[in-house]
Backbone as numpy.savetxt, mean C-alpha at the origin, in Angstrom:
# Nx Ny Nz CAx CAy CAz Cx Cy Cz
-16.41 7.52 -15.17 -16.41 6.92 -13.84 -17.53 5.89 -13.75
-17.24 5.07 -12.66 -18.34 3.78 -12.60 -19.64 3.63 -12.06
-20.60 3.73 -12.35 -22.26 3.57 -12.20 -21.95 3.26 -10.76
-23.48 3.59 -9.79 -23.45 3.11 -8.77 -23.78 1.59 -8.40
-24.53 1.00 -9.42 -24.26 -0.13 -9.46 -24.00 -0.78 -9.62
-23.03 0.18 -10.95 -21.26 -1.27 -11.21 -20.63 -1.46 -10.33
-20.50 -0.21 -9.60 -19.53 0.26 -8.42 -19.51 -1.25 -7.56
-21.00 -0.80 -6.84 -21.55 -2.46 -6.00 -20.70 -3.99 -6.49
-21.42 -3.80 -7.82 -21.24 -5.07 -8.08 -19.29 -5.05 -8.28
-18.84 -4.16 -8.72 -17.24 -4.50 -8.88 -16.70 -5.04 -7.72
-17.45 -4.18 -6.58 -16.64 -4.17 -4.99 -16.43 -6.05 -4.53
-17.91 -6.36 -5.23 -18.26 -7.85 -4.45 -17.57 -8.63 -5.41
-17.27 -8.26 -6.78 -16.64 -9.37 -7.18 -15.48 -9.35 -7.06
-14.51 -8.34 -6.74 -13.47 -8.13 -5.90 -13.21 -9.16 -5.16
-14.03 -8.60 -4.30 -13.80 -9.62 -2.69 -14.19 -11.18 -2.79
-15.05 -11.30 -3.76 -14.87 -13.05 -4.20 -13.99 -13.56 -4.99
-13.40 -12.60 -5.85 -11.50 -13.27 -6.41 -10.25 -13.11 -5.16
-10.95 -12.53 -4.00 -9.92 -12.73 -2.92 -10.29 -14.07 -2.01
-11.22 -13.96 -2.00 -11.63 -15.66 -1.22 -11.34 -16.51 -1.89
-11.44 -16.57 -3.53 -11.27 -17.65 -4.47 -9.24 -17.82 -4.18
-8.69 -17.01 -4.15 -7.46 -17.24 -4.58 -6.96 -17.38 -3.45
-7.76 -17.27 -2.00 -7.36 -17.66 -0.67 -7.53 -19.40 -0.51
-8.71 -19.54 -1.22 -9.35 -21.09 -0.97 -7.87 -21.53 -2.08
-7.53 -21.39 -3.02 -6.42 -22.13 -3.63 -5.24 -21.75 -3.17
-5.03 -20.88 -2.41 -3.57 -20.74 -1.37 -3.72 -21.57 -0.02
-5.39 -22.03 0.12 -5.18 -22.22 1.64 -4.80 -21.71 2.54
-5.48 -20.18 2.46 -5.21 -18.99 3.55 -6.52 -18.54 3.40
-6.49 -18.03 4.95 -7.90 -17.30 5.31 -8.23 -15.65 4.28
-9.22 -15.49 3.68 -9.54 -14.54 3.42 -9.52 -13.29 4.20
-9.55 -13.63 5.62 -9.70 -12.18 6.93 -8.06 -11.56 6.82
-7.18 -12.68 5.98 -5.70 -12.16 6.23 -5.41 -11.39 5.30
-6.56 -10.89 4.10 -6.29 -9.83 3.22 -6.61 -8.71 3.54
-5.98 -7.46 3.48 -7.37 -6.27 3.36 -7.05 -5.76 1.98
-8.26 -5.05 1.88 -8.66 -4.74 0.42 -8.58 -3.36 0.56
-7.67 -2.54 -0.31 -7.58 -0.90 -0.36 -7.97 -0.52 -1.55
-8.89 0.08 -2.24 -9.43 1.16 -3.09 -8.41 2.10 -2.89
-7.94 1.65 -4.81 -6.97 2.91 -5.66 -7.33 3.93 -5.84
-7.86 5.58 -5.60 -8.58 6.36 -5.14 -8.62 7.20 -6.42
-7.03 7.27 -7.03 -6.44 8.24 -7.95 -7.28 8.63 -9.26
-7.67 10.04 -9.41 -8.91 10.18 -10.14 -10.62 10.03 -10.15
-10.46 9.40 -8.81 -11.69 9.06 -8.11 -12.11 10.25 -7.29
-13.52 10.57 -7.75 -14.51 11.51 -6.88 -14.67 11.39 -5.98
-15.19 12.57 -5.04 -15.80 11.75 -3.46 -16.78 11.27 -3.38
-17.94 11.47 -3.98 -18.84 11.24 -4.26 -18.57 9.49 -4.64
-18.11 9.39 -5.78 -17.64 7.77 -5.42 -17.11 6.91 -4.40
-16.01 7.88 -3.88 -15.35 7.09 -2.99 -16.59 7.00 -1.40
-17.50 8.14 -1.08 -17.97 7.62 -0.06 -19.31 6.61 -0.70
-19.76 6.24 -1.82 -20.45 5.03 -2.10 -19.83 4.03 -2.11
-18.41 4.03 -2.44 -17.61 2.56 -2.34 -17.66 1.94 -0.48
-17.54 3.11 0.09 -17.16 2.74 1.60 -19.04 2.21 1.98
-19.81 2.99 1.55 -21.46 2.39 1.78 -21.58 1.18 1.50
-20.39 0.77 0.49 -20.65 -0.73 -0.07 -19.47 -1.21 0.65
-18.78 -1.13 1.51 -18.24 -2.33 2.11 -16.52 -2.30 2.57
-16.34 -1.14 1.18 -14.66 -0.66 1.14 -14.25 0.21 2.14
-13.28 -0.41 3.17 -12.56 0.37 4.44 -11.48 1.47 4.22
-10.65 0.98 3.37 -9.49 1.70 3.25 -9.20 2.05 1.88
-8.62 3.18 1.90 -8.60 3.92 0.42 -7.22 4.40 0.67
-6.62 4.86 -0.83 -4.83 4.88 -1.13 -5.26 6.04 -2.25
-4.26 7.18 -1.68 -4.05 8.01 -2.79 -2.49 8.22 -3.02
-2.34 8.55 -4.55 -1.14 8.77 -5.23 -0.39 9.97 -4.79
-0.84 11.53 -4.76 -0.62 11.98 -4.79 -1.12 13.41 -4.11
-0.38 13.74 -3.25 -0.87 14.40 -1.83 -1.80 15.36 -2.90
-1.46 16.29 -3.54 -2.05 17.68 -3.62 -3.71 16.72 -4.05
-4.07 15.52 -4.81 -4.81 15.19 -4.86 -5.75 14.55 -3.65
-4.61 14.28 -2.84 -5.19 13.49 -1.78 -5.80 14.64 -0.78
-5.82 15.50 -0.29 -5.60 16.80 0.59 -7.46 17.04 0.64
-7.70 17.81 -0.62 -9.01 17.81 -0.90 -10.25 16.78 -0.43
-9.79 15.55 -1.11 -10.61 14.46 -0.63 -10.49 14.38 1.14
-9.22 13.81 1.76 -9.59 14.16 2.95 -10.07 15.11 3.72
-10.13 16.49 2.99 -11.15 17.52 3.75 -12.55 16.91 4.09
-12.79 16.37 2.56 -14.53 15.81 2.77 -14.81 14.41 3.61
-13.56 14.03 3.39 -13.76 12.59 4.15 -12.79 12.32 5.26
-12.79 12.62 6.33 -11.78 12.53 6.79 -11.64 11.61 7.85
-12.93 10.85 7.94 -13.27 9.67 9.16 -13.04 8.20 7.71
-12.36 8.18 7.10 -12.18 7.41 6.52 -10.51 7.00 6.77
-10.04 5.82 6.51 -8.82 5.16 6.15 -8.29 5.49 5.48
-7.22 6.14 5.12 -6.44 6.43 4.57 -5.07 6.19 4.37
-4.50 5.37 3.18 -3.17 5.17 3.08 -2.78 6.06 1.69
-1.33 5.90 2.28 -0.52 7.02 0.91 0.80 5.93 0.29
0.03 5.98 -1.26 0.42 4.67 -2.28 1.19 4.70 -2.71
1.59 6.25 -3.20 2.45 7.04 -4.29 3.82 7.77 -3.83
4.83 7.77 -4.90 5.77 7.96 -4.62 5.86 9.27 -3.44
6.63 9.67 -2.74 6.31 10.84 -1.67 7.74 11.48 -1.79
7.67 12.38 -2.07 8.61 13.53 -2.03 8.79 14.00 -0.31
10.07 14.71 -0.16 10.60 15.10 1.52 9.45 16.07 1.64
9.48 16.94 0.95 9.27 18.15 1.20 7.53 18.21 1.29
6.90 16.92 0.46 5.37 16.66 0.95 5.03 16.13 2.50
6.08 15.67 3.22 5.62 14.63 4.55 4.91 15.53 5.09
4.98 16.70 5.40 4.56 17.60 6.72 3.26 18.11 6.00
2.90 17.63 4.95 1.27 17.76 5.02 0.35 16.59 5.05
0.73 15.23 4.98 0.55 13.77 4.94 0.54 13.23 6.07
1.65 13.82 7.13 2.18 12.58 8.09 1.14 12.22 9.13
0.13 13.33 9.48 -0.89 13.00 10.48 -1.93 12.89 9.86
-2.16 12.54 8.57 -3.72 12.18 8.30 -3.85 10.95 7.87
-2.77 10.34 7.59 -2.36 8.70 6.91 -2.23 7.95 8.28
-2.80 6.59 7.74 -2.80 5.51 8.78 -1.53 4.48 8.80
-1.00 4.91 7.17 0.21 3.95 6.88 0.68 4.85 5.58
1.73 4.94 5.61 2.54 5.47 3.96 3.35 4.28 3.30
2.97 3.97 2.34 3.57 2.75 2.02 4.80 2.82 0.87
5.48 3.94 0.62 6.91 4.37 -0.32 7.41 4.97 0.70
8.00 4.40 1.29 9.36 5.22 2.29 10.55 3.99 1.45
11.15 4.99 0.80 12.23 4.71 -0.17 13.90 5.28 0.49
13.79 6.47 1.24 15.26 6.92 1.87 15.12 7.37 2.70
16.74 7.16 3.36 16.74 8.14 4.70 16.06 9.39 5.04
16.54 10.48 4.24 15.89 11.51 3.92 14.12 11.37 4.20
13.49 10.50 3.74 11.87 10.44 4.35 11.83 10.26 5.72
12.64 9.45 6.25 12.52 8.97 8.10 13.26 9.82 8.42
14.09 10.77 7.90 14.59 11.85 8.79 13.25 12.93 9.86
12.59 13.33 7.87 11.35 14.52 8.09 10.16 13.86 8.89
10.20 12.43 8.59 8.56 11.95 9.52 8.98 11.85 10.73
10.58 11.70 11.11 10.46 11.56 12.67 10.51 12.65 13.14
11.17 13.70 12.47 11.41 15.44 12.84 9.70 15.52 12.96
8.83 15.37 11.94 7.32 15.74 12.13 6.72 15.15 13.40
6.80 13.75 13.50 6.21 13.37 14.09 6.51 13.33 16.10
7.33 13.39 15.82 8.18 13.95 17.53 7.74 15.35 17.78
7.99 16.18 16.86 7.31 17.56 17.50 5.25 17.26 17.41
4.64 16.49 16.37 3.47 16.57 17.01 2.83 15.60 18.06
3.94 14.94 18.81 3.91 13.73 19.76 3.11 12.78 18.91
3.03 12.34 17.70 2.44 11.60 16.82 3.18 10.33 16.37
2.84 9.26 16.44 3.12 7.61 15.65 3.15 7.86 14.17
3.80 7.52 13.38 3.48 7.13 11.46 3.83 5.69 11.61
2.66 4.90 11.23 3.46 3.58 10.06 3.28 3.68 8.69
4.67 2.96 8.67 5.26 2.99 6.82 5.55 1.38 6.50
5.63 1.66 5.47 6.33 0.44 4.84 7.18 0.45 3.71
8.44 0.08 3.39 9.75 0.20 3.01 9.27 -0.34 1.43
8.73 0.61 0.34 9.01 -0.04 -0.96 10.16 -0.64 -1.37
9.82 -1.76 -1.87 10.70 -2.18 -2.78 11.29 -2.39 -4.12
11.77 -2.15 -4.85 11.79 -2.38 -6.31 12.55 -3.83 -6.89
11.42 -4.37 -6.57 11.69 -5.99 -6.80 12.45 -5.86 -7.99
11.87 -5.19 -9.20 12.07 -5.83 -10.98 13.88 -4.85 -11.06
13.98 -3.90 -10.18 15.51 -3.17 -10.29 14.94 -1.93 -11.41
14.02 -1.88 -11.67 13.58 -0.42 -12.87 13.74 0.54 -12.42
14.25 1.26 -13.45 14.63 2.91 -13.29 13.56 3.51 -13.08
12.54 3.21 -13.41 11.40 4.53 -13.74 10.37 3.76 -12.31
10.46 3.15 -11.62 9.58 2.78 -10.24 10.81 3.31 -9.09
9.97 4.05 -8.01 10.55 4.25 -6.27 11.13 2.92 -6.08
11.04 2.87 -4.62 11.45 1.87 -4.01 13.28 1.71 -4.08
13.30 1.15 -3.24 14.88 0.60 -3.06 15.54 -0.26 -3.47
16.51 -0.73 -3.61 17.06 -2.28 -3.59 17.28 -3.22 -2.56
17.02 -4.26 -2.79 17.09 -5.49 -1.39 17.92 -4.74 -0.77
19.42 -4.83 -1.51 20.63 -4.67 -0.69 20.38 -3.57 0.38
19.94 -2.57 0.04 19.56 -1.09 1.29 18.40 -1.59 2.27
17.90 -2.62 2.26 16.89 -2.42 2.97 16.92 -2.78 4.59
18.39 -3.22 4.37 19.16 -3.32 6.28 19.44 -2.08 6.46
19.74 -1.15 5.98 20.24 -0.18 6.37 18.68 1.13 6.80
17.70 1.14 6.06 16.49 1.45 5.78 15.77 1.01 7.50
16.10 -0.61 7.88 15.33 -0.62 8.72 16.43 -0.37 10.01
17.79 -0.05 10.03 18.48 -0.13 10.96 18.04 1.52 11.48
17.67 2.32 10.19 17.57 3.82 10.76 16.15 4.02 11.18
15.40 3.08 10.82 14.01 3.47 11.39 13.78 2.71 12.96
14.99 1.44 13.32 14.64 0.97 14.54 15.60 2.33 15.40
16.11 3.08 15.08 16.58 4.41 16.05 15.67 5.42 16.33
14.39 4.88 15.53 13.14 6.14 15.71 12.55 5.62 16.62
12.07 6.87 17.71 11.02 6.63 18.57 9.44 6.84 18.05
8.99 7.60 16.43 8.08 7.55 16.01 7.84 7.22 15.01
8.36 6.98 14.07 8.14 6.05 12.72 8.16 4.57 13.34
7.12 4.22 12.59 6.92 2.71 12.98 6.87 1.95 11.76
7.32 0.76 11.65 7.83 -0.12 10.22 6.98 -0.97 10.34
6.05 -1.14 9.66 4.93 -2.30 9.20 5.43 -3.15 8.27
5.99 -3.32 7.55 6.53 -4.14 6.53 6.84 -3.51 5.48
6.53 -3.90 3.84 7.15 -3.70 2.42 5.98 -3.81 1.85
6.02 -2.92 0.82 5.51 -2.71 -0.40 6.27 -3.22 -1.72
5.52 -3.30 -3.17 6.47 -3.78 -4.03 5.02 -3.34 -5.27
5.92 -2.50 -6.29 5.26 -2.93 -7.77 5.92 -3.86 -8.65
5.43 -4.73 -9.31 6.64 -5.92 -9.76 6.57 -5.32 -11.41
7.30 -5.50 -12.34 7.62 -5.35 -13.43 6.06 -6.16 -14.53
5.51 -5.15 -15.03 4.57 -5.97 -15.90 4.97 -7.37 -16.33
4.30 -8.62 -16.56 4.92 -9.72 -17.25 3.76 -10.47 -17.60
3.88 -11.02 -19.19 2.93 -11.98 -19.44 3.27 -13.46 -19.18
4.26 -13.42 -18.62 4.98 -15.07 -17.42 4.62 -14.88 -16.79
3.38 -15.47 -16.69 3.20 -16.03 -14.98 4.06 -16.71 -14.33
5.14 -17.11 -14.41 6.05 -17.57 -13.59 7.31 -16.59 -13.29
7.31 -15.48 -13.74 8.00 -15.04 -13.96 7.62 -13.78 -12.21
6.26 -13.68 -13.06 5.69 -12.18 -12.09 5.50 -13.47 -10.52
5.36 -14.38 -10.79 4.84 -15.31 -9.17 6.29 -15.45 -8.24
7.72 -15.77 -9.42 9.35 -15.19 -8.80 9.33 -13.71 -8.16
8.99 -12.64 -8.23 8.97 -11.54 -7.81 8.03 -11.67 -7.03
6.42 -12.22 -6.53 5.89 -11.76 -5.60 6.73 -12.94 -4.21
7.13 -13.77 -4.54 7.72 -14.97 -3.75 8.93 -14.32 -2.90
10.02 -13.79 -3.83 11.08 -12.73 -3.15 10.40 -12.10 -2.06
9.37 -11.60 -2.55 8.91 -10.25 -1.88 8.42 -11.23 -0.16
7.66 -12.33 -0.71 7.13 -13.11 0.45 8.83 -13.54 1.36
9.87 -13.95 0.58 10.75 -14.42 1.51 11.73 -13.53 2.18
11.54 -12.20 1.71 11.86 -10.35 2.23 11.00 -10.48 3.47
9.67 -10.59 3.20 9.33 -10.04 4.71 9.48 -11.47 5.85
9.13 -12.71 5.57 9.25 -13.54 6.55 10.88 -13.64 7.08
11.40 -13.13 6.59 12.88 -12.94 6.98 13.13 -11.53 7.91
12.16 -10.56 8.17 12.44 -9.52 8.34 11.48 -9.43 9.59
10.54 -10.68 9.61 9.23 -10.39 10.66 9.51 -11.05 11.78
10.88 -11.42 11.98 11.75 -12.15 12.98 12.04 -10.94 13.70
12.62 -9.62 13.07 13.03 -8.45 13.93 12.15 -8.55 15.32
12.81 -7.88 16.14 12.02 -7.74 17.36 12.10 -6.14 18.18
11.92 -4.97 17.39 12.60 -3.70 18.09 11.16 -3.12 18.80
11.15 -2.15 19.05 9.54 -1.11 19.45 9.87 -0.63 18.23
9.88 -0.11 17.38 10.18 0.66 16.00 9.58 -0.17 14.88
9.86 -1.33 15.00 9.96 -2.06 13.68 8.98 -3.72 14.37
7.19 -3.62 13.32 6.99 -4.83 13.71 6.03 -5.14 12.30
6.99 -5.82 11.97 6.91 -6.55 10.27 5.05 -7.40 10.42
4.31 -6.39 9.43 3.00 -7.08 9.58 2.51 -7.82 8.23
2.28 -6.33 7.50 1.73 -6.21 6.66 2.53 -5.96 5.37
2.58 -7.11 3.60 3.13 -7.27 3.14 2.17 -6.74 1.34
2.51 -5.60 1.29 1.51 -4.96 0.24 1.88 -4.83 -1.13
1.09 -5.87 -1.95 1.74 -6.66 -3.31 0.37 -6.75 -4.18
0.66 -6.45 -5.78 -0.70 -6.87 -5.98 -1.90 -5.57 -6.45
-1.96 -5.55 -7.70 -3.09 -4.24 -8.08 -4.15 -5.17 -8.97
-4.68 -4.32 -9.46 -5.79 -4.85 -10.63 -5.61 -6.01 -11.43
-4.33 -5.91 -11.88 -4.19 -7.10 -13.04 -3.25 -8.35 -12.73
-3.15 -8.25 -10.97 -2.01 -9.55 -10.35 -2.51 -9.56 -9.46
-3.62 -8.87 -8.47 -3.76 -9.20 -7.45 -4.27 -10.82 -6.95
-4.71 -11.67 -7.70 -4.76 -12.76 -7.11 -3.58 -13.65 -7.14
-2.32 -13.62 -7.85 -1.67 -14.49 -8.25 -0.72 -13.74 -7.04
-0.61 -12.65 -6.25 -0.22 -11.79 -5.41 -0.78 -12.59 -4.13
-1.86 -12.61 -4.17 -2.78 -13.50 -2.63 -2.20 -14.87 -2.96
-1.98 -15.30 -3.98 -1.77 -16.82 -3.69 -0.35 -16.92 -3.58
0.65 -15.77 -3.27 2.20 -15.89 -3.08 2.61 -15.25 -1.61
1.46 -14.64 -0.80 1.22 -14.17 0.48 1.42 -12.61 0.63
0.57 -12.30 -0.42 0.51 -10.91 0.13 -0.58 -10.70 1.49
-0.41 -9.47 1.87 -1.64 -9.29 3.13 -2.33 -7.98 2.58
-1.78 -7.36 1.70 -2.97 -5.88 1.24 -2.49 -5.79 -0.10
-3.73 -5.80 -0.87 -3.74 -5.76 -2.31 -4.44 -4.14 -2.20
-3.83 -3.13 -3.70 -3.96 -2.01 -3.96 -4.79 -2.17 -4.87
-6.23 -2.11 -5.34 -7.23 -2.22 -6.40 -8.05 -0.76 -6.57
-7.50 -0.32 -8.20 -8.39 0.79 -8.48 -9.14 0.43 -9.24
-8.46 0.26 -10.74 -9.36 0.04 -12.40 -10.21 -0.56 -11.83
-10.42 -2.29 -11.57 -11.20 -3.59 -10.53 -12.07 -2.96 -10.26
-12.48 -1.92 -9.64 -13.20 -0.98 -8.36 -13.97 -0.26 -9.20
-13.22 0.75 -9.30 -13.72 2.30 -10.22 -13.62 2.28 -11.48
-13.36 1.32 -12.67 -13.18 1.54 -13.56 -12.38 2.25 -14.24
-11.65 2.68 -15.41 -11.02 3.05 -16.24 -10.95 4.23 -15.93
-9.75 5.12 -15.25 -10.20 6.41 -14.87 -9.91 7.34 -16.14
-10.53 8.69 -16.33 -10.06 9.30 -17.50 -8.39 9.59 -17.97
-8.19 9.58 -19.04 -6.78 10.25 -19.29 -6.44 12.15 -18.67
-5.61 11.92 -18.61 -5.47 13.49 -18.61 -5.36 14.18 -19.81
């Protein structure tokens, strides 16, 4: 895990490859936020990352995530990782946003959860830009149908899309997939329901996040960047 003063210094040079790749998009830097990849990360780290500057943190995987929010629980919290039905009803009130709502079946259980605890969720509708078997997310084609069942909810609330894009050493290739992803949500941020209000467009980890800011993402997911190389299992 990463020194406390790599830690520092990773955080800031972070946030100056997000201004840098804002100044060559010609977009404001305030229109990014920056989430710390949490997964394998201590608390002990994670509350020095937040001393240094980091708001919001993303975990993979509830049974991992659970623990940490015991200790931290005045912190931001988003949920990154794929989500199983049968996990929502321990997630749905401690997350600020879940960003893999992939099927019906998920907006069934968060609105069943969230109606009986008179509680709000926002989500955002992964996508599986590259069409891979082995990533969540949906296909374009479902994603009318995805938001037609969440504008019938009175408590799931639709923030926008998520997307992991297919590794690529084309840069033109991976900048076609974050561009889709950009012309998915400006097409979708026209909706006008109480259910559904297209914000936030979350694209972009460690090894694309700037080429991600310069195609309009609004929240980049950064762990390795941050915390360094986490151990193998």
């Amino acid at each position: 895990m990463v020194e406390k003063e790599m830690l520092k210094k990773n955080i800031e040079d972070v946030i100056n490859r997000i201004e840098k790749a804002c100044i060559r998009s010609g977009r404001n830097p305030s229109e990014i936020s920056l989430l710390g990849a949490t997964k394998g990360v201590d608390v002990e780290t994670i509350k020095l990352a937040n001393q240094f500057g980091l708001k919001i943190f993303g975990e993979n995987r509830v049974q991992e995530f659970l623990p940490k929010f015991q200790y931290l629980p005045y912190l931001e919290w988003h949920f990154i990782g794929r989500l199983q039905t049968n996990k929502i009803k321990y997630i749905f009130d401690k997350v600020s946003l879940i960003h893999s709502i992939d099927s019906p079946q998920q907006i069934d259980e968060l609105e069943k959860r969230c109606a009986k605890a008179g509680k709000a969720c926002n989500v955002l509708i992964e996508i599986n830009i590259g069409g891979e078997e082995s990533k969540g997310g949906v296909s374009i084609e479902k994603v009318d149908d995805l938001i037609e069942k969440i504008s019938n909810c009175s408590h799931v609330i639709l923030k926008g899309f998520m997307t992991i894009p297919p590794i690529e050493d084309d840069d033109k290739k991976l900048r076609w997939y974050f561009r889709r992803m950009k012309e998915i949500f400006e097409k979708y941020k026209k909706l006008n329901y109480n259910s559904v209000k297209i914000e936030v467009l979350s694209m972009g980890m460690s090894n694309d996040f700037e080429v991600a800011i310069e195609e309009g993402a609004t929240l980049v997911r950064i762990g390795t960047k941050i915390f360094g190389e986490r151990p193998k299992k």
